[in-house]
CSV table of C-alpha atoms and ligand atoms in Angstrom, one decimal:
chain,number,residue,atom,x,y,z
A,1,MET,CA,171.8,169.2,56.2
A,2,TYR,CA,174.5,169.9,58.4
A,3,LYS,CA,176.9,171.2,56.5
A,4,ASN,CA,176.9,174.7,58.1
A,5,LYS,CA,176.2,173.9,61.3
A,6,ASN,CA,178.6,173.0,64.5
A,7,LEU,CA,178.3,169.4,65.0
A,8,ALA,CA,178.1,169.0,68.6
A,9,ILE,CA,177.8,164.8,68.4
A,10,GLU,CA,178.7,162.9,65.2
A,11,ILE,CA,178.3,159.2,65.9
A,12,GLU,CA,178.9,156.4,63.2
A,13,ASN,CA,178.4,152.6,63.2
A,14,LEU,CA,178.5,152.3,67.0
A,15,ASN,CA,177.7,148.8,68.2
A,16,PHE,CA,178.3,148.1,72.0
A,17,THR,CA,177.7,144.4,73.1
A,18,TYR,CA,177.7,143.8,77.5
A,19,PRO,CA,180.1,141.2,78.8
A,20,ASP,CA,177.1,138.8,78.9
A,21,GLY,CA,176.6,138.9,75.4
A,22,THR,CA,173.3,141.3,75.1
A,23,GLU,CA,173.9,143.3,72.1
A,24,ALA,CA,172.6,146.9,73.5
A,25,LEU,CA,173.3,148.7,70.2
A,26,LYS,CA,173.6,148.0,66.4
A,27,ASP,CA,174.9,149.7,64.2
A,28,VAL,CA,174.1,153.9,65.4
A,29,SER,CA,175.0,156.4,63.7
A,30,LEU,CA,173.6,160.1,64.8
A,31,LYS,CA,174.3,163.5,64.1
A,32,VAL,CA,173.5,166.3,66.5
A,33,CYS,CA,173.8,170.2,66.2
A,34,GLU,CA,175.0,172.3,68.8
A,35,GLY,CA,172.4,173.9,70.4
A,36,GLU,CA,170.1,171.5,69.3
A,37,SER,CA,167.7,169.6,71.7
A,38,LEU,CA,166.9,166.0,70.8
A,39,ALA,CA,164.8,163.8,72.5
A,40,ILE,CA,165.8,159.8,72.7
A,41,ILE,CA,162.5,157.7,73.1
A,42,GLY,CA,161.6,153.8,73.2
A,43,PRO,CA,160.7,151.2,75.5
A,44,ASN,CA,162.2,149.6,78.1
A,45,GLY,CA,165.8,147.8,77.2
A,46,ALA,CA,166.0,149.4,73.9
A,47,GLY,CA,169.6,151.0,74.4
A,48,LYS,CA,168.9,154.1,75.3
A,49,SER,CA,170.5,154.6,78.5
A,50,THR,CA,173.8,152.6,77.0
A,51,LEU,CA,173.9,154.9,73.8
A,52,LEU,CA,174.1,158.1,76.6
A,53,LEU,CA,177.1,156.1,78.4
A,54,ASN,CA,178.8,156.0,75.4
A,55,LEU,CA,179.0,159.9,75.0
A,56,ASN,CA,181.7,160.6,77.5
A,57,GLY,CA,183.3,157.6,77.3
A,58,LEU,CA,181.9,155.5,80.4
A,59,LEU,CA,181.1,152.7,78.4
A,60,LYS,CA,183.0,152.4,75.2
A,61,GLY,CA,181.7,150.6,71.9
A,62,ASN,CA,182.8,149.8,68.5
A,63,GLY,CA,182.5,152.7,66.4
A,64,SER,CA,183.3,155.9,66.3
A,65,VAL,CA,181.9,158.7,68.7
A,66,LYS,CA,182.9,162.7,68.3
A,67,ILE,CA,182.5,165.3,70.5
A,68,PHE,CA,182.7,168.7,68.5
A,69,GLY,CA,184.9,166.7,65.8
A,70,THR,CA,187.2,165.0,68.3
A,71,GLU,CA,187.0,161.1,68.5
A,72,ILE,CA,186.7,159.7,72.2
A,73,ASN,CA,189.5,157.7,73.0
A,74,SER,CA,191.6,156.9,76.5
A,75,SER,CA,193.5,159.7,76.2
A,76,ASN,CA,191.1,162.4,75.7
A,77,LEU,CA,188.5,161.3,78.3
A,78,ARG,CA,189.0,164.1,80.9
A,79,ASP,CA,188.5,166.8,78.0
A,80,VAL,CA,185.2,165.1,76.8
A,81,ARG,CA,184.0,164.6,80.3
A,82,LYS,CA,184.3,168.6,80.8
A,83,LYS,CA,182.1,168.8,77.6
A,84,VAL,CA,179.7,166.4,78.0
A,85,GLY,CA,177.4,166.2,81.3
A,86,LEU,CA,175.7,162.8,82.0
A,87,VAL,CA,172.8,162.7,84.3
A,88,PHE,CA,172.4,159.5,85.5
A,89,GLN,CA,169.1,157.6,85.5
A,90,ASN,CA,168.9,157.4,89.2
A,91,PRO,CA,170.2,160.5,91.5
A,92,ASP,CA,171.2,158.2,93.6
A,93,ASP,CA,174.2,156.9,91.2
A,94,GLN,CA,175.2,160.3,91.2
A,95,LEU,CA,175.1,162.1,94.7
A,96,PHE,CA,177.6,160.5,97.5
A,97,CYS,CA,178.7,163.6,99.3
A,98,SER,CA,177.5,164.6,103.0
A,99,THR,CA,176.2,167.5,101.8
A,100,VAL,CA,174.3,169.4,98.3
A,101,TYR,CA,177.2,171.7,98.3
A,102,GLU,CA,180.0,168.8,98.3
A,103,ASP,CA,178.1,167.0,95.5
A,104,VAL,CA,178.1,169.9,93.3
A,105,ALA,CA,181.3,171.0,94.3
A,106,PHE,CA,183.0,167.6,93.5
A,107,GLY,CA,183.6,168.2,89.6
A,108,PRO,CA,185.4,171.6,90.0
A,109,MET,CA,187.4,170.3,92.6
A,110,ASN,CA,188.9,167.7,90.6
A,111,LEU,CA,189.4,170.4,88.0
A,112,ARG,CA,192.1,172.0,90.9
A,113,LEU,CA,190.3,175.4,90.4
A,114,LYS,CA,190.2,178.2,93.0
A,115,GLU,CA,187.8,178.1,96.2
A,116,VAL,CA,186.5,181.3,94.8
A,117,GLU,CA,185.7,179.9,91.5
A,118,ILE,CA,184.3,176.5,92.9
A,119,GLU,CA,182.2,178.3,95.4
A,120,ARG,CA,181.0,180.7,92.0
A,121,ARG,CA,180.0,177.6,90.4
A,122,VAL,CA,178.6,175.8,92.5
A,123,ASN,CA,176.2,178.6,93.7
A,124,ASP,CA,175.4,179.3,90.0
A,125,ALA,CA,174.6,175.6,89.5
A,126,LEU,CA,172.2,175.1,92.7
A,127,LEU,CA,170.4,178.6,91.6
A,128,LYS,CA,169.9,177.7,88.2
A,129,VAL,CA,167.9,174.6,89.4
A,130,GLU,CA,166.5,176.1,92.1
A,131,MET,CA,167.9,174.4,95.1
A,132,ASN,CA,170.3,176.9,96.5
A,133,GLY,CA,168.4,176.8,99.7
A,134,TYR,CA,169.6,173.5,100.2
A,135,LYS,CA,173.4,173.5,99.9
A,136,ASN,CA,174.1,172.5,103.9
A,137,HIS,CA,171.8,169.5,103.4
A,138,ASN,CA,172.2,165.6,102.6
A,139,ALA,CA,171.0,164.8,99.3
A,140,PHE,CA,169.9,161.4,101.0
A,141,HIS,CA,166.9,163.0,102.7
A,142,LEU,CA,165.9,165.1,100.0
A,143,SER,CA,162.7,164.1,97.6
A,144,TYR,CA,162.9,162.2,94.2
A,145,GLY,CA,162.8,165.3,92.3
A,146,GLN,CA,164.9,167.6,94.5
A,147,LYS,CA,167.5,164.8,94.2
A,148,LYS,CA,167.1,164.9,90.2
A,149,ARG,CA,167.9,168.8,90.1
A,150,VAL,CA,170.8,168.6,92.6
A,151,ALA,CA,172.1,165.6,90.1
A,152,ILE,CA,171.7,168.1,87.2
A,153,ALA,CA,173.6,170.6,88.9
A,154,THR,CA,176.4,168.5,89.7
A,155,ILE,CA,176.9,168.3,86.0
A,156,LEU,CA,176.2,172.2,85.5
A,157,SER,CA,179.2,173.2,87.7
A,158,MET,CA,181.4,171.9,85.2
A,159,ASN,CA,179.7,174.0,82.4
A,160,PRO,CA,179.8,171.3,80.0
A,161,ASP,CA,178.7,172.3,76.3
A,162,ILE,CA,176.5,169.2,76.1
A,163,ILE,CA,174.3,167.6,78.6
A,164,ALA,CA,172.4,164.5,78.1
A,165,ILE,CA,169.9,163.5,80.9
A,166,ASP,CA,168.7,159.7,81.8
A,167,GLU,CA,164.7,159.5,82.0
A,168,PRO,CA,164.0,163.3,83.9
A,169,SER,CA,160.3,163.0,84.4
A,170,SER,CA,160.5,160.0,85.6
A,171,ASN,CA,159.2,159.6,89.4
A,172,LEU,CA,158.1,163.1,89.4
A,173,ASP,CA,154.5,164.8,89.5
A,174,HIS,CA,153.0,166.6,87.3
A,175,ASN,CA,154.0,170.3,88.8
A,176,SER,CA,157.6,168.9,89.8
A,177,GLN,CA,157.7,167.7,85.8
A,178,LEU,CA,156.5,171.0,84.8
A,179,SER,CA,159.0,173.2,86.8
A,180,LEU,CA,162.0,170.9,86.0
A,181,ALA,CA,160.8,171.8,82.3
A,182,ARG,CA,161.2,174.8,82.9
A,183,ILE,CA,164.5,174.9,84.1
A,184,LEU,CA,165.5,172.2,81.4
A,185,ILE,CA,164.3,174.8,78.6
A,186,SER,CA,166.1,177.6,79.9
A,187,LEU,CA,169.6,175.9,79.8
A,188,LEU,CA,171.3,177.2,76.9
A,189,LYS,CA,173.4,174.0,75.9
A,190,THR,CA,173.1,171.1,73.4
A,191,LYS,CA,170.7,168.6,75.0
A,192,LEU,CA,169.8,165.3,74.9
A,193,PHE,CA,166.9,163.7,77.0
A,194,VAL,CA,166.1,159.8,77.1
A,195,THR,CA,162.9,159.2,77.9
A,196,HIS,CA,159.5,156.7,77.5
A,197,ASP,CA,157.2,160.0,78.3
A,198,ILE,CA,156.4,161.5,75.0
A,199,PRO,CA,154.3,164.3,76.0
A,200,TYR,CA,157.5,165.4,78.0
A,201,ALA,CA,159.6,164.4,74.9
A,202,ALA,CA,157.6,167.2,73.1
A,203,LEU,CA,157.6,169.6,75.7
A,204,LEU,CA,161.9,170.1,75.6
A,205,CYS,CA,162.5,169.2,71.8
A,206,ASP,CA,161.5,169.7,68.8
A,207,ARG,CA,163.7,166.4,67.2
A,208,VAL,CA,163.1,163.1,68.3
A,209,ILE,CA,164.6,159.4,67.4
A,210,ILE,CA,163.1,156.3,68.2
A,211,ILE,CA,165.5,153.5,69.6
A,212,ASP,CA,164.2,150.1,69.5
A,213,SER,CA,166.3,146.9,70.0
A,214,GLY,CA,169.6,149.1,70.1
A,215,LYS,CA,168.8,150.5,66.6
A,216,ILE,CA,167.6,153.8,65.6
A,217,VAL,CA,164.2,153.3,63.7
A,218,ALA,CA,162.8,156.9,63.5
A,219,ASP,CA,164.3,160.2,63.4
A,220,GLY,CA,162.7,163.4,62.7
A,221,LEU,CA,160.4,166.6,64.0
A,222,LEU,CA,158.5,165.3,67.0
A,223,PHE,CA,155.0,166.4,65.9
A,224,ASP,CA,155.8,164.8,62.7
A,225,ILE,CA,156.5,161.4,64.2
A,226,LEU,CA,153.7,162.0,66.7
A,227,SER,CA,151.5,162.1,63.5
A,228,ILE,CA,152.4,158.4,62.6
A,229,PRO,CA,150.5,156.5,65.4
A,230,GLU,CA,151.7,153.1,63.9
A,231,LEU,CA,155.4,154.0,63.9
A,232,LEU,CA,154.8,154.6,67.5
A,233,GLU,CA,152.7,151.3,68.1
A,234,ARG,CA,155.0,149.3,66.0
A,235,HIS,CA,157.6,150.3,69.3
A,236,ARG,CA,155.4,150.0,72.1
A,237,LEU,CA,155.2,153.7,72.5
A,238,GLY,CA,151.8,154.8,73.7
A,239,PHE,CA,150.3,158.2,74.6
A,240,PRO,CA,148.4,158.5,78.5
A,241,PRO,CA,144.8,158.4,78.1
A,242,GLY,CA,143.4,161.9,77.3
A,243,PHE,CA,146.6,163.0,75.4
A,244,SER,CA,146.5,164.7,72.3
A,245,ILE,CA,148.7,167.2,70.2
A,246,GLU,CA,146.2,170.0,70.5
A,247,LYS,CA,146.8,169.5,74.4
A,248,LEU,CA,150.2,169.3,74.2
A,249,LYS,CA,150.7,172.5,72.1
A,250,GLU,CA,148.7,174.0,74.6
A,251,ASP,CA,150.7,173.0,77.7
A,252,LYS,CA,154.2,173.7,75.7
A,253,ASN,CA,152.6,177.4,75.2
A,254,LYS,CA,151.4,177.8,79.3
A,255,LEU,CA,154.8,176.7,80.2
A,256,PHE,CA,156.2,180.0,80.4
A,257,HIS,CA,153.3,182.5,80.9
B,301,LIG,N1,175.3,146.2,82.7
B,301,LIG,C1,174.6,145.0,81.9
B,301,LIG,N2,175.0,144.1,82.0
B,301,LIG,C2,174.4,143.2,80.8
B,301,LIG,N3,173.0,143.6,80.1
B,301,LIG,C3,172.6,145.0,80.3
B,301,LIG,C4,173.3,145.6,81.3
B,301,LIG,N4,173.0,147.0,81.1
B,301,LIG,C5,171.8,147.1,80.3
B,301,LIG,N5,171.7,145.5,79.4
B,301,LIG,C6,171.0,145.0,78.6
B,301,LIG,O1,171.1,146.0,77.4
B,301,LIG,C7,170.0,146.4,76.7
B,301,LIG,C8,169.6,147.8,76.7
B,301,LIG,O2,169.5,148.2,78.2
B,301,LIG,P1,169.4,149.8,78.2
B,301,LIG,O3,170.3,150.7,77.6
B,301,LIG,O4,169.6,150.3,79.7
B,301,LIG,O5,167.9,149.9,78.0
B,301,LIG,P2,167.1,151.5,78.2
B,301,LIG,O6,167.8,152.6,78.9
B,301,LIG,O7,166.5,151.9,76.8
B,301,LIG,O8,165.9,151.1,78.9
B,301,LIG,C9,168.7,145.7,77.7
B,301,LIG,O9,168.6,144.7,77.1
B,301,LIG,C10,169.4,145.3,79.0
B,301,LIG,O10,169.0,144.6,79.5
B,302,LIG,MG1,167.4,153.8,80.5
């Protein structure tokens, strides 16, 4: 299935245990092709965030994680972090400068790029997330949805090949969710979205994996997996009231009209 395509991510037999003994990932293997959009769903505490943190070396488990064919190790972390942009679950963990501009410029400045190139990247990134009018604001005073977008801009300014976003839709109202979905769909990258919001996953992705208790328990096309309600129930994943696959397909079509 993957033979003739470039693999963006290849994880083999990854195990991760936190210092307190919590086994958060158990023998996880996963391949993601370049350009693919993958939803990672699962109940609270399943290991979704831990998996993302292993993709750019912020956490290092036992097993192998390859990014475009290169295994992550302590000597190539800088390169890996240029390739994999990770947006944390909580935007307050990502934004710490006194202005939005400085937050988004932080990564490119560390690459020691020229000032004009930094400015170009910051402008491009903020335009993409529709936050270019907020350069001089302090992120602390923005709404949650705006913070989330600025957090996304902080990784876009690094021009990564892979973006991994933890819980893009959480704490957003319906309209903010849809406008963020439009932005995320328009980014031409390899994309991973962690969420427990199945309809949102379906807006963004064709493929989904389900993680439960640290293990990948399903991997397939989202609409195929959604048609097995027992599978979702077994892993404590439910649909919101009034949800139907037909309505979801309608919403998906409506997004760009
Ligand atoms: N820093 C930590 N120290 C110890 N255990 C943790 C830590 N972070 C997460 N865990 C535990 O690891 C497991 C997986 O957590 P996490 O990856 O955050 O799950 P999810 O993102 O799917 O909700 C859970 O049991 C959680 O309580
Ligand atoms: Mg999480």
